[in-house]
GROMACS .gro file of C-alpha atoms in nm:
model
  285
    1UNK     CA    1   0.114  -3.050  -0.480
    2UNK     CA    2   0.185  -3.417  -0.512
    3UNK     CA    3   0.550  -3.456  -0.565
    4UNK     CA    4   0.501  -3.785  -0.763
    5UNK     CA    5   0.253  -3.609  -0.996
    6UNK     CA    6   0.527  -3.371  -1.105
    7UNK     CA    7   0.792  -3.625  -1.211
    8UNK     CA    8   0.662  -3.690  -1.554
    9UNK     CA    9   0.634  -3.318  -1.621
   10UNK     CA   10   0.981  -3.254  -1.484
   11UNK     CA   11   1.114  -3.531  -1.695
   12UNK     CA   12   0.973  -3.377  -2.019
   13UNK     CA   13   1.099  -3.036  -1.931
   14UNK     CA   14   1.455  -3.181  -1.869
   15UNK     CA   15   1.441  -3.353  -2.197
   16UNK     CA   16   1.344  -3.036  -2.371
   17UNK     CA   17   1.598  -2.819  -2.216
   18UNK     CA   18   1.878  -3.080  -2.282
   19UNK     CA   19   1.844  -3.025  -2.657
   20UNK     CA   20   1.858  -2.654  -2.620
   21UNK     CA   21   2.146  -2.413  -2.578
   22UNK     CA   22   1.936  -2.132  -2.426
   23UNK     CA   23   1.747  -2.171  -2.112
   24UNK     CA   24   1.368  -2.226  -2.097
   25UNK     CA   25   1.221  -1.910  -1.929
   26UNK     CA   26   0.880  -1.890  -1.764
   27UNK     CA   27   0.760  -1.551  -1.682
   28UNK     CA   28   0.503  -1.508  -1.406
   29UNK     CA   29   0.376  -1.152  -1.432
   30UNK     CA   30   0.151  -0.948  -1.180
   31UNK     CA   31   0.180  -1.197  -0.893
   32UNK     CA   32   0.150  -0.901  -0.658
   33UNK     CA   33  -0.208  -0.844  -0.788
   34UNK     CA   34  -0.319  -1.198  -0.688
   35UNK     CA   35  -0.467  -1.294  -0.346
   36UNK     CA   36  -0.189  -1.378  -0.103
   37UNK     CA   37  -0.298  -1.740  -0.057
   38UNK     CA   38  -0.305  -1.796  -0.438
   39UNK     CA   39   0.033  -1.633  -0.470
   40UNK     CA   40   0.188  -1.847  -0.216
   41UNK     CA   41   0.034  -2.170  -0.347
   42UNK     CA   42   0.169  -2.095  -0.697
   43UNK     CA   43   0.531  -2.010  -0.580
   44UNK     CA   44   0.521  -2.332  -0.358
   45UNK     CA   45   0.421  -2.538  -0.670
   46UNK     CA   46   0.683  -2.392  -0.925
   47UNK     CA   47   0.965  -2.440  -0.659
   48UNK     CA   48   0.944  -2.802  -0.747
   49UNK     CA   49   1.092  -2.725  -1.093
   50UNK     CA   50   1.383  -2.505  -0.973
   51UNK     CA   51   1.622  -2.792  -0.983
   52UNK     CA   52   1.577  -2.860  -1.358
   53UNK     CA   53   1.883  -2.753  -1.553
   54UNK     CA   54   1.838  -2.463  -1.777
   55UNK     CA   55   1.471  -2.391  -1.655
   56UNK     CA   56   1.445  -2.036  -1.515
   57UNK     CA   57   1.143  -1.865  -1.352
   58UNK     CA   58   1.112  -1.490  -1.364
   59UNK     CA   59   0.864  -1.330  -1.118
   60UNK     CA   60   0.770  -0.976  -1.249
   61UNK     CA   61   0.633  -0.836  -0.927
   62UNK     CA   62   0.620  -0.545  -0.686
   63UNK     CA   63   0.823  -0.750  -0.435
   64UNK     CA   64   0.761  -0.512  -0.136
   65UNK     CA   65   0.383  -0.496  -0.208
   66UNK     CA   66   0.361  -0.886  -0.238
   67UNK     CA   67   0.560  -0.934   0.076
   68UNK     CA   68   0.370  -0.689   0.267
   69UNK     CA   69   0.044  -0.843   0.157
   70UNK     CA   70   0.170  -1.202   0.255
   71UNK     CA   71   0.294  -1.080   0.586
   72UNK     CA   72  -0.038  -0.913   0.668
   73UNK     CA   73  -0.254  -1.215   0.564
   74UNK     CA   74  -0.042  -1.482   0.754
   75UNK     CA   75   0.049  -1.257   1.038
   76UNK     CA   76   0.428  -1.289   0.962
   77UNK     CA   77   0.657  -1.018   1.092
   78UNK     CA   78   0.770  -0.731   0.847
   79UNK     CA   79   1.108  -0.886   0.856
   80UNK     CA   80   1.008  -1.225   0.769
   81UNK     CA   81   1.137  -1.201   0.417
   82UNK     CA   82   0.925  -1.503   0.311
   83UNK     CA   83   1.000  -1.453  -0.053
   84UNK     CA   84   1.376  -1.481  -0.007
   85UNK     CA   85   1.335  -1.861   0.037
   86UNK     CA   86   1.237  -1.882  -0.342
   87UNK     CA   87   1.429  -1.606  -0.512
   88UNK     CA   88   1.789  -1.651  -0.599
   89UNK     CA   89   1.846  -1.287  -0.691
   90UNK     CA   90   1.641  -0.972  -0.763
   91UNK     CA   91   1.670  -0.720  -1.038
   92UNK     CA   92   1.529  -0.372  -0.939
   93UNK     CA   93   1.373  -0.194  -1.225
   94UNK     CA   94   1.404   0.188  -1.206
   95UNK     CA   95   1.103   0.378  -1.089
   96UNK     CA   96   1.023   0.620  -1.376
   97UNK     CA   97   0.809   0.840  -1.157
   98UNK     CA   98   1.030   0.926  -0.867
   99UNK     CA   99   0.927   1.296  -0.903
  100UNK     CA  100   0.558   1.223  -0.930
  101UNK     CA  101   0.539   1.376  -1.275
  102UNK     CA  102   0.352   1.063  -1.413
  103UNK     CA  103   0.112   1.057  -1.126
  104UNK     CA  104   0.054   1.439  -1.168
  105UNK     CA  105  -0.013   1.394  -1.536
  106UNK     CA  106  -0.271   1.118  -1.477
  107UNK     CA  107  -0.449   1.305  -1.200
  108UNK     CA  108  -0.453   1.642  -1.371
  109UNK     CA  109  -0.597   1.486  -1.699
  110UNK     CA  110  -0.864   1.303  -1.510
  111UNK     CA  111  -0.944   1.606  -1.303
  112UNK     CA  112  -1.008   1.805  -1.613
  113UNK     CA  113  -1.183   1.528  -1.829
  114UNK     CA  114  -1.376   1.371  -1.558
  115UNK     CA  115  -1.462   1.686  -1.360
  116UNK     CA  116  -1.309   1.550  -1.035
  117UNK     CA  117  -1.332   1.901  -0.893
  118UNK     CA  118  -1.010   1.854  -0.717
  119UNK     CA  119  -0.848   2.176  -0.590
  120UNK     CA  120  -0.468   2.242  -0.600
  121UNK     CA  121  -0.417   2.134  -0.244
  122UNK     CA  122  -0.606   1.815  -0.293
  123UNK     CA  123  -0.409   1.742  -0.605
  124UNK     CA  124  -0.092   1.791  -0.414
  125UNK     CA  125  -0.192   1.551  -0.144
  126UNK     CA  126  -0.321   1.279  -0.393
  127UNK     CA  127   0.007   1.292  -0.594
  128UNK     CA  128   0.210   1.264  -0.265
  129UNK     CA  129  -0.010   0.966  -0.158
  130UNK     CA  130   0.078   0.805  -0.502
  131UNK     CA  131   0.443   0.872  -0.452
  132UNK     CA  132   0.433   0.721  -0.116
  133UNK     CA  133   0.231   0.399  -0.200
  134UNK     CA  134   0.353   0.360  -0.576
  135UNK     CA  135   0.034   0.224  -0.756
  136UNK     CA  136   0.108   0.148  -1.122
  137UNK     CA  137  -0.086   0.353  -1.381
  138UNK     CA  138  -0.348   0.090  -1.416
  139UNK     CA  139  -0.418   0.075  -1.048
  140UNK     CA  140  -0.425   0.459  -1.027
  141UNK     CA  141  -0.683   0.474  -1.306
  142UNK     CA  142  -0.901   0.224  -1.120
  143UNK     CA  143  -0.876   0.421  -0.797
  144UNK     CA  144  -0.967   0.734  -0.985
  145UNK     CA  145  -1.265   0.578  -1.152
  146UNK     CA  146  -1.413   0.472  -0.830
  147UNK     CA  147  -1.323   0.809  -0.663
  148UNK     CA  148  -1.519   0.981  -0.939
  149UNK     CA  149  -1.823   0.780  -0.859
  150UNK     CA  150  -1.799   0.812  -0.482
  151UNK     CA  151  -1.687   1.153  -0.411
  152UNK     CA  152  -2.010   1.335  -0.435
  153UNK     CA  153  -2.132   1.497  -0.110
  154UNK     CA  154  -1.795   1.462   0.058
  155UNK     CA  155  -1.602   1.748   0.201
  156UNK     CA  156  -1.229   1.805   0.145
  157UNK     CA  157  -1.103   1.588   0.440
  158UNK     CA  158  -1.358   1.304   0.351
  159UNK     CA  159  -1.241   1.293  -0.007
  160UNK     CA  160  -0.878   1.266   0.115
  161UNK     CA  161  -0.962   0.962   0.315
  162UNK     CA  162  -1.174   0.814   0.047
  163UNK     CA  163  -0.853   0.828  -0.193
  164UNK     CA  164  -0.656   0.669   0.089
  165UNK     CA  165  -0.910   0.401   0.137
  166UNK     CA  166  -0.931   0.318  -0.226
  167UNK     CA  167  -0.541   0.286  -0.243
  168UNK     CA  168  -0.553   0.043   0.039
  169UNK     CA  169  -0.835  -0.151  -0.122
  170UNK     CA  170  -0.684  -0.167  -0.479
  171UNK     CA  171  -0.329  -0.231  -0.350
  172UNK     CA  172  -0.470  -0.491  -0.093
  173UNK     CA  173  -0.233  -0.345   0.172
  174UNK     CA  174  -0.441  -0.480   0.464
  175UNK     CA  175  -0.656  -0.797   0.508
  176UNK     CA  176  -0.920  -0.655   0.719
  177UNK     CA  177  -1.057  -0.296   0.710
  178UNK     CA  178  -1.030  -0.197   1.071
  179UNK     CA  179  -0.905   0.115   1.241
  180UNK     CA  180  -0.630  -0.089   1.422
  181UNK     CA  181  -0.499  -0.257   1.116
  182UNK     CA  182  -0.508   0.048   0.896
  183UNK     CA  183  -0.349   0.280   1.153
  184UNK     CA  184  -0.062   0.032   1.228
  185UNK     CA  185   0.002  -0.014   0.850
  186UNK     CA  186  -0.019   0.364   0.771
  187UNK     CA  187   0.222   0.448   1.074
  188UNK     CA  188   0.483   0.182   0.984
  189UNK     CA  189   0.457   0.254   0.612
  190UNK     CA  190   0.524   0.619   0.655
  191UNK     CA  191   0.781   0.566   0.927
  192UNK     CA  192   0.984   0.384   0.666
  193UNK     CA  193   0.955   0.669   0.439
  194UNK     CA  194   1.062   0.889   0.722
  195UNK     CA  195   1.357   0.684   0.819
  196UNK     CA  196   1.494   0.715   0.457
  197UNK     CA  197   1.490   1.083   0.446
  198UNK     CA  198   1.483   1.238   0.776
  199UNK     CA  199   1.588   1.004   1.054
  200UNK     CA  200   1.820   1.126   1.340
  201UNK     CA  201   1.920   0.834   1.562
  202UNK     CA  202   2.041   1.071   1.844
  203UNK     CA  203   1.692   1.184   1.919
  204UNK     CA  204   1.479   1.055   2.212
  205UNK     CA  205   1.184   0.824   2.116
  206UNK     CA  206   0.937   1.120   2.185
  207UNK     CA  207   1.147   1.360   1.979
  208UNK     CA  208   1.156   1.109   1.693
  209UNK     CA  209   0.780   1.058   1.714
  210UNK     CA  210   0.712   1.442   1.716
  211UNK     CA  211   0.956   1.500   1.418
  212UNK     CA  212   0.794   1.221   1.225
  213UNK     CA  213   0.441   1.362   1.262
  214UNK     CA  214   0.581   1.696   1.174
  215UNK     CA  215   0.749   1.537   0.872
  216UNK     CA  216   0.406   1.355   0.776
  217UNK     CA  217   0.182   1.659   0.794
  218UNK     CA  218   0.412   1.942   0.685
  219UNK     CA  219   0.671   1.787   0.447
  220UNK     CA  220   0.465   1.512   0.274
  221UNK     CA  221   0.110   1.615   0.241
  222UNK     CA  222   0.090   1.994   0.274
  223UNK     CA  223   0.157   2.229  -0.013
  224UNK     CA  224   0.269   2.484   0.239
  225UNK     CA  225   0.236   2.558   0.613
  226UNK     CA  226  -0.101   2.723   0.556
  227UNK     CA  227  -0.272   2.435   0.389
  228UNK     CA  228  -0.287   2.118   0.583
  229UNK     CA  229  -0.592   1.912   0.514
  230UNK     CA  230  -0.408   1.601   0.660
  231UNK     CA  231  -0.364   1.735   1.015
  232UNK     CA  232  -0.661   1.551   1.167
  233UNK     CA  233  -0.564   1.212   1.031
  234UNK     CA  234  -0.200   1.253   1.139
  235UNK     CA  235  -0.321   1.344   1.491
  236UNK     CA  236  -0.549   1.037   1.507
  237UNK     CA  237  -0.269   0.804   1.369
  238UNK     CA  238  -0.045   0.953   1.647
  239UNK     CA  239  -0.306   0.876   1.905
  240UNK     CA  240  -0.331   0.520   1.783
  241UNK     CA  241   0.033   0.463   1.837
  242UNK     CA  242   0.068   0.612   2.176
  243UNK     CA  243   0.148   0.392   2.473
  244UNK     CA  244  -0.133   0.338   2.730
  245UNK     CA  245   0.028   0.583   2.957
  246UNK     CA  246   0.068   0.856   2.691
  247UNK     CA  247  -0.295   0.807   2.567
  248UNK     CA  248  -0.443   0.942   2.896
  249UNK     CA  249  -0.218   1.248   2.883
  250UNK     CA  250  -0.444   1.551   2.837
  251UNK     CA  251  -0.208   1.669   2.553
  252UNK     CA  252  -0.316   1.389   2.346
  253UNK     CA  253  -0.677   1.301   2.474
  254UNK     CA  254  -0.847   1.501   2.213
  255UNK     CA  255  -0.657   1.345   1.931
  256UNK     CA  256  -0.873   1.026   1.942
  257UNK     CA  257  -1.166   1.227   1.823
  258UNK     CA  258  -0.983   1.369   1.517
  259UNK     CA  259  -1.081   1.070   1.312
  260UNK     CA  260  -1.447   1.201   1.326
  261UNK     CA  261  -1.363   1.442   1.055
  262UNK     CA  262  -1.310   1.157   0.810
  263UNK     CA  263  -1.626   0.953   0.834
  264UNK     CA  264  -1.828   0.918   0.517
  265UNK     CA  265  -2.166   0.951   0.714
  266UNK     CA  266  -2.287   1.089   1.036
  267UNK     CA  267  -2.246   0.760   1.193
  268UNK     CA  268  -1.924   0.802   1.392
  269UNK     CA  269  -1.986   0.541   1.653
  270UNK     CA  270  -1.851   0.247   1.441
  271UNK     CA  271  -1.501   0.164   1.330
  272UNK     CA  272  -1.391   0.426   1.075
  273UNK     CA  273  -1.241   0.184   0.822
  274UNK     CA  274  -1.541  -0.052   0.847
  275UNK     CA  275  -1.772   0.243   0.791
  276UNK     CA  276  -1.586   0.331   0.485
  277UNK     CA  277  -1.596  -0.022   0.361
  278UNK     CA  278  -1.961  -0.037   0.407
  279UNK     CA  279  -2.009   0.305   0.229
  280UNK     CA  280  -1.793   0.214  -0.079
  281UNK     CA  281  -1.950  -0.122  -0.137
  282UNK     CA  282  -2.291   0.026  -0.067
  283UNK     CA  283  -2.237   0.274  -0.352
  284UNK     CA  284  -2.061   0.025  -0.589
  285UNK     CA  285  -2.342  -0.235  -0.527
   0.00000   0.00000   0.00000
């Protein structure tokens, strides 16, 4: 933005606020739903008006989601805190669905009304995924609508991955749909959840990883120890995050083939995420 071009507008705003006792408040809503490059451009533009007395900008956003989207798009580190350059202070609104009751209500209603044919174990997994990724109700409804169209001829494990893919697509959590980018994001995102609830700093790195994947498969996404439709994905994510030396260990070697259970078609030679991207967009048209 041309700084000179903003001067007349800034002068007018200053003149307006000078006569008012209360501040002039601009609310920018749902910025986290915009493309990262647009969101950054908008923030960079409105910062030119931050120095006007009694002019306040409120950004109503999912801050973590927007920052994660920006970091992925521009290759920033997860600790870059890009938005902190523009935000003076944050007010965190309470999440009304910490126990997943709202997600459960939406999914159960759609399962009944739209005949999603989800079994109890699948519903449990989908609710757990929603609690982990926190889509808002509107995003969840979009995900469910697409899921209802795309789920036919898919088995239980494929349906789980379809739901995950649609979450990543709707929430724009990664910029390119590749195995590497997905597995890295999935691992880091769930590791943050694990650290909040189950982290023991005295464990060795190998013990921490083993404990993490046990937490992932048994504590988050399984209704009980006998129902574990997430095991193959967990094993594949673990394989993707092994060191080169560990990846050739016979203990883990078969893990790389676990992703084959999640392909939408019989073509298992291509990148898993790319194959899902083509499948979803082929069906959607």
